Short mmCIF file of C-alpha atoms (C1' of nucleotides) in Angstrom, two decimals:
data_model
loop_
_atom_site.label_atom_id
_atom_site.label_comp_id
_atom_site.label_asym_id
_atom_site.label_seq_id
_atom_site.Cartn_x
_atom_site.Cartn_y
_atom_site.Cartn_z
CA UNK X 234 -21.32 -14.92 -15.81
CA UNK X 235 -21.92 -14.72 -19.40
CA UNK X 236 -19.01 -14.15 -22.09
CA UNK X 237 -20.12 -10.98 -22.92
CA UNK X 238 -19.60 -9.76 -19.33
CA UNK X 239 -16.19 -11.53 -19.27
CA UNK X 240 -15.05 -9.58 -22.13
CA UNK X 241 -16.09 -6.58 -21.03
CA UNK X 242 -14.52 -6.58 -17.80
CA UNK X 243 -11.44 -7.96 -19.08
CA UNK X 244 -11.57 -4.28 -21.14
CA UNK X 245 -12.62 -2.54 -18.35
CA UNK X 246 -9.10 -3.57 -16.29
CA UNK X 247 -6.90 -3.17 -19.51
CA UNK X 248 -8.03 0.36 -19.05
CA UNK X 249 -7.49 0.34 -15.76
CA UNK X 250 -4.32 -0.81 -15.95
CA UNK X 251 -3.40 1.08 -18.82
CA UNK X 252 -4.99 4.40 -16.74
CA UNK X 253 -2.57 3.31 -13.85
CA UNK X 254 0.67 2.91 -16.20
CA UNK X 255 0.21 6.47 -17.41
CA UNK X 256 -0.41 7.67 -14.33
CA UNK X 257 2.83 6.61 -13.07
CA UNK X 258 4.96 7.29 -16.21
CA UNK X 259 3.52 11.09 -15.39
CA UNK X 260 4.12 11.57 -12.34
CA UNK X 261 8.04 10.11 -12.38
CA UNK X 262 8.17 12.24 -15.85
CA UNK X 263 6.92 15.45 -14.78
CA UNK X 264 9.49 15.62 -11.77
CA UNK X 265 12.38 15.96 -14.52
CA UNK X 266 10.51 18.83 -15.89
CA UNK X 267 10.49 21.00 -12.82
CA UNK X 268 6.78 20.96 -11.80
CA UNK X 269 4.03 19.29 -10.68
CA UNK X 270 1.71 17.19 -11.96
CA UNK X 271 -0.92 18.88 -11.08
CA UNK X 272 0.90 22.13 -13.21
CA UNK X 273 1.49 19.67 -15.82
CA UNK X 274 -1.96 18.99 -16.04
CA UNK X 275 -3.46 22.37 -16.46
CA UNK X 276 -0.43 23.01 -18.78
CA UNK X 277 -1.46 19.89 -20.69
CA UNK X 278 -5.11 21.17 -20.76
CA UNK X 279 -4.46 24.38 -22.17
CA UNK X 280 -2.09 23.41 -24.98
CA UNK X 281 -4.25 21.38 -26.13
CA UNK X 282 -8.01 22.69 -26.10
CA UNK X 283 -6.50 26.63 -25.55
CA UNK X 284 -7.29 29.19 -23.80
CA UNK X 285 -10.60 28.75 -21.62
CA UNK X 286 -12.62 29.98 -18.92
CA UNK X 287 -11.86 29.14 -14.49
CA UNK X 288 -14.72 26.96 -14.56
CA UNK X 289 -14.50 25.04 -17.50
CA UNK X 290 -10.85 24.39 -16.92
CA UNK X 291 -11.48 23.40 -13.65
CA UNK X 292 -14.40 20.80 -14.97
CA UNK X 293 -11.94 19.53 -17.31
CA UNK X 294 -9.39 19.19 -13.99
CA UNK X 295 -12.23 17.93 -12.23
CA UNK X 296 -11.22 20.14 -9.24
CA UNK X 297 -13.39 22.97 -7.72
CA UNK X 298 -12.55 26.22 -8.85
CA UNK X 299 -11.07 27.55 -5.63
CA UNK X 300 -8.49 25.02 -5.93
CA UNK X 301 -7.63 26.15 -9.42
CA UNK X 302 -7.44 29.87 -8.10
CA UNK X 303 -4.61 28.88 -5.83
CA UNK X 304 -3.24 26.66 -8.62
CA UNK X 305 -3.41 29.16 -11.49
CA UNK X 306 -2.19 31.71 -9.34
CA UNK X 307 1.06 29.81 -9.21
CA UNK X 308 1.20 29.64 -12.98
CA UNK X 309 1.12 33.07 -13.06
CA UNK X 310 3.80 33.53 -10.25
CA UNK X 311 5.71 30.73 -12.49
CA UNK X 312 5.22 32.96 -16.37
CA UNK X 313 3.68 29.79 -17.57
CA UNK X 314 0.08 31.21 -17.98
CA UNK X 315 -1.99 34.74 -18.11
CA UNK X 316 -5.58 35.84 -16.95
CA UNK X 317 -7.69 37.86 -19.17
CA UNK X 318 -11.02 39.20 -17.97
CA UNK X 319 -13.61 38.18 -19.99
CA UNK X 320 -15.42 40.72 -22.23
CA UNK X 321 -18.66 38.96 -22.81
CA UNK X 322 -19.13 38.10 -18.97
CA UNK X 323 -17.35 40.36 -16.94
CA UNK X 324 -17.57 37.32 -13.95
CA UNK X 325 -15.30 35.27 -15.87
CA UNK X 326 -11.59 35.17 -16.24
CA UNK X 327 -9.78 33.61 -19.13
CA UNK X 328 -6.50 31.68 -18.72
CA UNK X 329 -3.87 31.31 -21.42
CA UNK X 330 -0.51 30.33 -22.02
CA UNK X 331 2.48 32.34 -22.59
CA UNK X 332 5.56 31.56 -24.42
CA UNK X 333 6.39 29.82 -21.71
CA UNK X 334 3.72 27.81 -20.68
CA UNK X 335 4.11 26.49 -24.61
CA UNK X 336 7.01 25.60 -24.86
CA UNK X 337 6.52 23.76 -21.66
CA UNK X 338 3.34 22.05 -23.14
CA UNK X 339 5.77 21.26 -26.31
CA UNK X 340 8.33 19.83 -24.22
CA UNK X 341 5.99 17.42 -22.78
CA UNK X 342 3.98 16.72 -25.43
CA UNK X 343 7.31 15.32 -27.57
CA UNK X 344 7.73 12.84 -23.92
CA UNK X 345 4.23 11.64 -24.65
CA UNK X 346 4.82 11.24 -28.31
CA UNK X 347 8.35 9.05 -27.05
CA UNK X 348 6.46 6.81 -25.05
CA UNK X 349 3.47 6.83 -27.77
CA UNK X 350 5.90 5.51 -30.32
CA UNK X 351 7.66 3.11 -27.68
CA UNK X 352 4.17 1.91 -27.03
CA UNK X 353 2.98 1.46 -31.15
CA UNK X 354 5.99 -0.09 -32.08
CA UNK X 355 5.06 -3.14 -32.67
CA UNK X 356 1.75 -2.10 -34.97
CA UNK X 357 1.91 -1.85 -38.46
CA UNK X 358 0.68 0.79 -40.21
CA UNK X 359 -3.39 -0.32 -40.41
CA UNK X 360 -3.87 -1.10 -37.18
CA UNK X 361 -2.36 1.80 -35.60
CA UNK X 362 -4.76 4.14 -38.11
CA UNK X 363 -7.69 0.97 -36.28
CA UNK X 364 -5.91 2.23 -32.58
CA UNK X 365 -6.38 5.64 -33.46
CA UNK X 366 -10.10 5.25 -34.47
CA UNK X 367 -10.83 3.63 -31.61
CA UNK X 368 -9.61 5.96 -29.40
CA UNK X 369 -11.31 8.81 -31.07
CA UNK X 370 -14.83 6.37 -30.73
CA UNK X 371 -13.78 6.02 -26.76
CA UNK X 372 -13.05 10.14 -26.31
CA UNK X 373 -15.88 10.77 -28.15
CA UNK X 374 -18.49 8.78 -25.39
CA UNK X 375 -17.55 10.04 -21.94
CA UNK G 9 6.31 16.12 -41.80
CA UNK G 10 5.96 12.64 -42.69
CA UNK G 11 1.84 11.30 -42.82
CA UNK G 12 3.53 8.33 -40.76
CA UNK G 13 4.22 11.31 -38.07
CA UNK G 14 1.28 13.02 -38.21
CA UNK G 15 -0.24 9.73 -37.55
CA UNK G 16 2.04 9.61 -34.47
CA UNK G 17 1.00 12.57 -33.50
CA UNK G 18 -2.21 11.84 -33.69
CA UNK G 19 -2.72 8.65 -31.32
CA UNK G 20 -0.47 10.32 -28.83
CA UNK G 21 -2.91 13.36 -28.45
CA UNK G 22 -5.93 11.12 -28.54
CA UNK G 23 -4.13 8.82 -25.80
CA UNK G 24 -3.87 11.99 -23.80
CA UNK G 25 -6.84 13.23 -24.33
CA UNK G 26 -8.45 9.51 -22.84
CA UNK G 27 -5.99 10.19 -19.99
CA UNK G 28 -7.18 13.42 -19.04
CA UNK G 29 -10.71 12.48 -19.30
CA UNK G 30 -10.39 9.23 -17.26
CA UNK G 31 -8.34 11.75 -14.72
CA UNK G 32 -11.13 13.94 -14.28
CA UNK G 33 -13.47 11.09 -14.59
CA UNK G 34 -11.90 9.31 -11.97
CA UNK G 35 -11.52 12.49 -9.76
CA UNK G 36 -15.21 12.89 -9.69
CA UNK G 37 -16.45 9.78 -8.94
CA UNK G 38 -13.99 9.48 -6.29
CA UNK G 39 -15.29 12.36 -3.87
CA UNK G 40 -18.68 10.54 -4.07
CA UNK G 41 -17.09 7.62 -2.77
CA UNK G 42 -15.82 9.24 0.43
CA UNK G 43 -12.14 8.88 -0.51
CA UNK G 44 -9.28 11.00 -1.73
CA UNK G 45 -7.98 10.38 -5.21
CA UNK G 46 -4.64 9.07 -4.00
CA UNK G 47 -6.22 6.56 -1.20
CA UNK G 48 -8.45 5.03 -3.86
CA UNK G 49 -5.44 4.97 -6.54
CA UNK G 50 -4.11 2.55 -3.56
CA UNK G 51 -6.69 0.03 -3.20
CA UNK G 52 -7.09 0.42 -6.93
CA UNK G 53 -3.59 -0.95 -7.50
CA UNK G 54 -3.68 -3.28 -4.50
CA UNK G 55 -7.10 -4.81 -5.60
CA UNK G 56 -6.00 -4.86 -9.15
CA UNK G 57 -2.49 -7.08 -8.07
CA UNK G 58 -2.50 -8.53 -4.58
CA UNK G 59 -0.97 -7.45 -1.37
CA UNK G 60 2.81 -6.03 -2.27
CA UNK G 61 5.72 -4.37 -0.53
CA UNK G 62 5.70 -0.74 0.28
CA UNK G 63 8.86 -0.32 -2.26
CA UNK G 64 6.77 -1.71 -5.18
CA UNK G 65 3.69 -0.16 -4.62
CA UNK G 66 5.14 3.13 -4.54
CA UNK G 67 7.23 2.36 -7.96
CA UNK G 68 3.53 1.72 -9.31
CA UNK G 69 2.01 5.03 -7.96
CA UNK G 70 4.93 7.08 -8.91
CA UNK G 71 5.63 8.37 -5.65
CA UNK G 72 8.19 7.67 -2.95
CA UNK G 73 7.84 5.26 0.04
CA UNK G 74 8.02 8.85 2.32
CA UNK G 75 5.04 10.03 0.94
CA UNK G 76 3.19 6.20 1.01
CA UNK G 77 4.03 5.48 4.75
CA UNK G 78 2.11 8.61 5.21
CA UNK G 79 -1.08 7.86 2.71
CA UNK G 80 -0.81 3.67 4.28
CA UNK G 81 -0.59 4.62 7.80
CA UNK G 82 -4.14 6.69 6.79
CA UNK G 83 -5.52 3.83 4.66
CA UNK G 84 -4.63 1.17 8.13
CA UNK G 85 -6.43 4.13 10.35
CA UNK G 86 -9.46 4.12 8.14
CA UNK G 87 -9.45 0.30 8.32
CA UNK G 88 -9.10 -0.52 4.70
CA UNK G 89 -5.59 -2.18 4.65
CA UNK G 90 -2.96 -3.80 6.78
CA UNK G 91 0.65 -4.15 7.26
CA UNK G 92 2.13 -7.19 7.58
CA UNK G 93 5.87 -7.58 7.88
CA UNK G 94 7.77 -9.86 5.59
CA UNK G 95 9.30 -13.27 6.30
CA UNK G 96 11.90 -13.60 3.47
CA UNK G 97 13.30 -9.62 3.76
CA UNK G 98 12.59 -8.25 7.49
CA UNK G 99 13.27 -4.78 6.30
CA UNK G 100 10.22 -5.05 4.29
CA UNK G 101 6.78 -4.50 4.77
CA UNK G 102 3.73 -6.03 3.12
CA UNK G 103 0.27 -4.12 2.58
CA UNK G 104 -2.82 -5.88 1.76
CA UNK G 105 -6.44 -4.62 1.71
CA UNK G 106 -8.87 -5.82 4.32
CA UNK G 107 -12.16 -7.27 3.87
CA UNK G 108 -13.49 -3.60 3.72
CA UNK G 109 -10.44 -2.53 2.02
CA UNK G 110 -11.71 -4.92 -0.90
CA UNK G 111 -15.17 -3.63 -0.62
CA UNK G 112 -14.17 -0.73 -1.57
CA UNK G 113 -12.00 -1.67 -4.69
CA UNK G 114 -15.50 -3.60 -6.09
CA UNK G 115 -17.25 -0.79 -5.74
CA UNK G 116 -15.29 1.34 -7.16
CA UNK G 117 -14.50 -1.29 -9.98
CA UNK G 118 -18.20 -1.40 -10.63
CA UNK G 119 -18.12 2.44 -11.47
CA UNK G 120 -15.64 1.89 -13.90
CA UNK G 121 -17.02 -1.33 -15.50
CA UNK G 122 -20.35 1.06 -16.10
CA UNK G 123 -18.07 3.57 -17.57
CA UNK G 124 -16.16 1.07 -19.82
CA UNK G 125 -19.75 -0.17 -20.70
CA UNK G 126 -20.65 3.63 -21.85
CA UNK G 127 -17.55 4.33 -23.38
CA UNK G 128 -18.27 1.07 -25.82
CA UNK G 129 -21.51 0.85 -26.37
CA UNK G 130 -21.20 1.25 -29.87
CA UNK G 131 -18.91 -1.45 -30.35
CA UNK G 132 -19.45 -4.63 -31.72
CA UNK G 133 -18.15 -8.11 -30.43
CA UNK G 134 -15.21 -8.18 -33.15
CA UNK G 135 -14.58 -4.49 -32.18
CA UNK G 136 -14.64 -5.41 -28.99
CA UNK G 137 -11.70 -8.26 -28.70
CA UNK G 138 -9.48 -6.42 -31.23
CA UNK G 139 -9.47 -3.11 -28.24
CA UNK G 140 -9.05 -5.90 -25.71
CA UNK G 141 -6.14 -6.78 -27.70
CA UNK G 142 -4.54 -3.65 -28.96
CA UNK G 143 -5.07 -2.56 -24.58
CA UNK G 144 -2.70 -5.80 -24.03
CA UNK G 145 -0.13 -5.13 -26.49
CA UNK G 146 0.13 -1.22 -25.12
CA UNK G 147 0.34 -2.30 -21.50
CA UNK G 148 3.00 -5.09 -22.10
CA UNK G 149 4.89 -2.62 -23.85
CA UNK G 150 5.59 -0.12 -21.45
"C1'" DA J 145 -36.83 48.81 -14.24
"C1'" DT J 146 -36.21 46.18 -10.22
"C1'" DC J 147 -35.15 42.54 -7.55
"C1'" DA J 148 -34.53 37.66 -6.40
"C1'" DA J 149 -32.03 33.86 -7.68
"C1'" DG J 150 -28.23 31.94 -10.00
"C1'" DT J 151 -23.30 31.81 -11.51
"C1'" DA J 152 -18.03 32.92 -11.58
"C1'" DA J 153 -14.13 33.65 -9.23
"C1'" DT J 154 -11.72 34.46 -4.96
"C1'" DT J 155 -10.69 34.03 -0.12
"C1'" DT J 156 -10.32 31.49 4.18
"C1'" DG J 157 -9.38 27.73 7.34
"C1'" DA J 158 -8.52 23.05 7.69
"C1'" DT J 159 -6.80 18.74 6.02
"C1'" DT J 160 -4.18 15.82 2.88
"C1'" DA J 161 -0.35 14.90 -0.42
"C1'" DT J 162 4.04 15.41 -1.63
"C1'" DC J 163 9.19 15.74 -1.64
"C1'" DA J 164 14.00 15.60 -0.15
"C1'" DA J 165 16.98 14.46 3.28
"C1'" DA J 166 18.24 12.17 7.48
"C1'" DC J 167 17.78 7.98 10.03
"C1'" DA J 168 17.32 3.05 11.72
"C1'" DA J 169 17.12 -1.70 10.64
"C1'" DT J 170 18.29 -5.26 7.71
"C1'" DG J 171 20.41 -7.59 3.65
"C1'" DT J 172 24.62 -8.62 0.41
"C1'" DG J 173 29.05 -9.27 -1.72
"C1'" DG J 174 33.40 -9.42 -1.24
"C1'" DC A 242 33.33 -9.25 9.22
"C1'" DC A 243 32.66 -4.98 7.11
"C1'" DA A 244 31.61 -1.57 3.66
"C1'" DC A 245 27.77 -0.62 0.87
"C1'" DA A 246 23.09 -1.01 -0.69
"C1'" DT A 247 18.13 -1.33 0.25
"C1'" DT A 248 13.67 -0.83 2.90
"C1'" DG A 249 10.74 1.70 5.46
"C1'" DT A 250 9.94 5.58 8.67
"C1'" DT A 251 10.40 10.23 10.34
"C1'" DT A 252 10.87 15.20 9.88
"C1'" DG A 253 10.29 19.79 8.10
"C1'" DA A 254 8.71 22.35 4.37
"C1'" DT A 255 5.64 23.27 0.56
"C1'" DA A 256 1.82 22.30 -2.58
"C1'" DA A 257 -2.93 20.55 -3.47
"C1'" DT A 258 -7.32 20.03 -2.11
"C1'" DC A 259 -12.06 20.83 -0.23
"C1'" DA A 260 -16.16 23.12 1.73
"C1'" DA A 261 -18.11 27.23 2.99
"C1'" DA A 262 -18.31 32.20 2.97
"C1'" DT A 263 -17.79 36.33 0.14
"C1'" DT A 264 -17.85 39.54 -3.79
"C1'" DA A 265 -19.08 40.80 -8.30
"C1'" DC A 266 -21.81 40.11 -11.99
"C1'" DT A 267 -25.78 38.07 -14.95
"C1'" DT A 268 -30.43 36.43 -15.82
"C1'" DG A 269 -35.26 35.94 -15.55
"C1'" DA A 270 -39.65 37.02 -13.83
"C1'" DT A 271 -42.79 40.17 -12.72
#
DNA sequence: ATCAAGTAATTTGATTATCAAACAATGTGG
DNA sequence: CCACATTGTTTGATAATCAAATTACTTGAT
């Protein structure tokens, strides 16, 4: 097994790992909010890349899109998003946020930003601008 | 706002932003693999740390031992883990993949090491250790 | 212009995942 | 020894999920 391989699956399970932490912080986190995390994720979606289609919010979820009918449909029954039919292609249907559902996404944005901060702590000011480049480089890939 | 916030800011939504991709990543690849996302988050963890009591390993999933005696009784019926009562505490119950149990977390490992592969491709060696390191210091810190 | 094939969302029926609360068995600290 | 805490399971209810069928609409080829 050569070093290079070494090093990058010593990467590949600090991701994991780090994957798996976040995973759990969520799910014990979201509880406390009053939903689920599967709510919190569509929420979390939408705040941040706005309003878009079924299909490509349901990519993004990687769930099929008759899961996310039943799923949005509780959003709806909850005030935390909308449907709009789309005017281009009158197939699609677009989902959005209300008040609500931002200030929800808000709420649990500034827990992520906690935990962000708890995490950083201990970098000084270059390498967390070197953190943040990397992780742009990583989301940018996949 | 402070540039030292909107820095903040900005790793936090690029750490969710990984998260959410990894999510869907991970909920993709899974189906493929003949397994629900929360049975392979199991052997991930178990695979990833050695056999562990019920208690703990539902800490590190973020759900409660209810819900896990359900998923493990599932995993045991499928034949990828066992239960193995403690010595020291005979309230508690250890769970530990089997041979095929461990199959399955290298082959799913594999998936990700080609992902982690993808993802930094256009790293270089240096670049390489210092996101090795900056993964440590997040995980130890949280 | 028409029609076949493709795509978007929903519905349906079945299974899995989840929680909270109650329970049984075991450990612990006075 | 006994009150209290902890571990895992069970139970009853609800939410999440999929695959397959269905409906409505779009697109492309002829």
């Amino acid at each position: 097994m050569s070093a290079e391989y070494q090093l990058d699956q010593d990467i590949n399970h600090a991701i994991i790992e780090f994957y798996e932490r976040l995973s759990s912080w969520e799910q014990s986190v979201v509880r406390d909010q009053g939903a689920s995390l599967a709510q919190i994720h569509t929420v979390e979606i939408l705040g941040a890349n706005g309003a878009m289609r079924m299909k490509e919010l349901a990519d993004k979820l990687g769930i099929t899109t008759g899961t996310l009918t039943v799923q949005v449909d509780r959003l709806v029954k909850a005030g935390l998003v909308v449907r709009q039919s789309s005017v281009n292609d009158r197939r699609s249907v677009e989902v959005q946020l209300t008040e609500k559902g931002q200030q929800m996404f808000a709420e649990h944005d500034q827990l992520h930003l906690q935990l962000t901060r708890e995490m950083t702590a201990v970098f000084d000011d270059a390498e967390r601008q070197q953190l943040l480049r990397f992780l742009a480089r990583l989301n940018s890939t996949f």
